Amino acid sequence: MKKVLGLGNALTDILLQVSEDDLRELGLPKGSMNLISMEQCEKIQTRFLSVRKKMVAGGSASNTITAITQLGGKAAFIGKVGNDEVGDFYREDLIKNGVKPLLLQSDKMSGCSIVLITPDGERTFATYLGAAADMHAEDIEKAAFMGYDIFHIEGYLVQDHDLIEKAIRLAKESGCMISLDLASYNVVNENHAFLKELVRKYVDIVFANEDESFAYTHLNPEESVQNIAQQCDIAVVKVGKRGSYVQQGDKRYQIGAITTSCTDSTGAGDLYAGGFLHALSDGFDIRRCGEIGTIAAGRVVEIIGTKLSEETWDEIRRICAMYRGFLMKYNVEN
């Protein structure tokens, strides 16, 4: 089985259930990712002081890497945290979930992402990067990529072009397959030309949701996945309750979503990528990869946050084992 290395913002998620009026009053576009100052972070938390909150270690790439280890894969994560209680919590959470922590240390406070969840399950991010934003290109060394086969990076790091390009270039030079999650439509809009060039030069796998793919290609999802697949090896476009499109070369599949009730869509894309990459690392074809990703995403939207129960992971692991059995039988017979 191939080993996966992730790089991303080491953020602790603070999950809050709010109304759409709350979002309007805060001036936060629904479904967006917003970078905020420490003062804004404190203001938002003070506003919802009486609202019940849940705190979990998060960050897009970290969620994906954790999903891979929960499914039985081997993975590590590079991020940057502060020398504080939140940073210690983050490191311990990675270890608890079987992820090898390759965490860098900062003098700044550890970052957090306030996840504002509206009644329809849609999430809006207000992110104070803190120590996470203190990770720079000079922190990344080629030795970190040795022994890994797939390198997954989140598009949220694109605020530092030098960092993301150096990391991807070193990973490529080390023989890694490169996986990029486009992260958010506003991230794509603000960095369109840079991302297009990055994908063209280095990236093997692109993950995008419907809004991100439109921002990237200005096409509908089915046309978009074809367009992206011409720029890299594997393209994935997720379309919410309608499932996803996956394409590699001329092979294109539409994967239907599983029937589920959406409580909170936080982490759905991250866990889809985790299921997909785990299946890919285990030798599955892209259709099976899409199915495993769909199951993981479908299960996480049923709960608040991104941490599935052990029983749910067992269920997904059993499905992976069944697919693996089919794959072994096929290889023997052919």
mmCIF file with all atom_site columns, C-alpha atoms in Angstrom, residues 18 57 63 76 87 114 146 150 196 204 206 216 223 227 235 290 298 310 313 333:
data_model
loop_
_atom_site.group_PDB
_atom_site.id
_atom_site.type_symbol
_atom_site.label_atom_id
_atom_site.label_alt_id
_atom_site.label_comp_id
_atom_site.label_asym_id
_atom_site.label_entity_id
_atom_site.label_seq_id
_atom_site.pdbx_PDB_ins_code
_atom_site.Cartn_x
_atom_site.Cartn_y
_atom_site.Cartn_z
_atom_site.occupancy
_atom_site.B_iso_or_equiv
_atom_site.pdbx_formal_charge
_atom_site.auth_seq_id
_atom_site.auth_comp_id
_atom_site.auth_asym_id
_atom_site.auth_atom_id
_atom_site.pdbx_PDB_model_num
ATOM 1  C CA . VAL A 1 18  ? -25.921 29.714  13.784  1.00 0.00 ? 18  VAL A CA 1
ATOM 2  C CA . ALA A 1 57  ? -8.456  19.214  15.393  1.00 0.00 ? 57  ALA A CA 1
ATOM 3  C CA . ASN A 1 63  ? -8.927  15.844  7.780   1.00 0.00 ? 63  ASN A CA 1
ATOM 4  C CA . ALA A 1 76  ? 1.805   11.741  7.856   1.00 0.00 ? 76  ALA A CA 1
ATOM 5  C CA . GLY A 1 87  ? -0.917  23.088  19.588  1.00 0.00 ? 87  GLY A CA 1
ATOM 6  C CA . ILE A 1 114 ? -14.595 28.963  13.374  1.00 0.00 ? 114 ILE A CA 1
ATOM 7  C CA . MET A 1 146 ? 11.283  10.575  1.256   1.00 0.00 ? 146 MET A CA 1
ATOM 8  C CA . ILE A 1 150 ? 1.333   10.508  -2.774  1.00 0.00 ? 150 ILE A CA 1
ATOM 9  C CA . LYS A 1 196 ? -3.907  26.846  -13.601 1.00 0.00 ? 196 LYS A CA 1
ATOM 10 C CA . ASP A 1 204 ? -1.712  14.637  -10.994 1.00 0.00 ? 204 ASP A CA 1
ATOM 11 C CA . VAL A 1 206 ? -7.449  17.646  -8.722  1.00 0.00 ? 206 VAL A CA 1
ATOM 12 C CA . TYR A 1 216 ? -11.659 27.192  -12.347 1.00 0.00 ? 216 TYR A CA 1
ATOM 13 C CA . GLU A 1 223 ? -17.807 19.638  -18.931 1.00 0.00 ? 223 GLU A CA 1
ATOM 14 C CA . ASN A 1 227 ? -11.589 20.048  -18.989 1.00 0.00 ? 227 ASN A CA 1
ATOM 15 C CA . ALA A 1 235 ? -10.055 14.945  -12.118 1.00 0.00 ? 235 ALA A CA 1
ATOM 16 C CA . GLY A 1 290 ? -14.994 7.577   -6.098  1.00 0.00 ? 290 GLY A CA 1
ATOM 17 C CA . GLY A 1 298 ? -21.993 10.721  3.038   1.00 0.00 ? 298 GLY A CA 1
ATOM 18 C CA . GLU A 1 310 ? -15.296 3.852   15.281  1.00 0.00 ? 310 GLU A CA 1
ATOM 19 C CA . TRP A 1 313 ? -15.121 3.633   10.218  1.00 0.00 ? 313 TRP A CA 1
ATOM 20 C CA . GLU A 1 333 ? -8.281  -14.768 -12.773 1.00 0.00 ? 333 GLU A CA 1
#
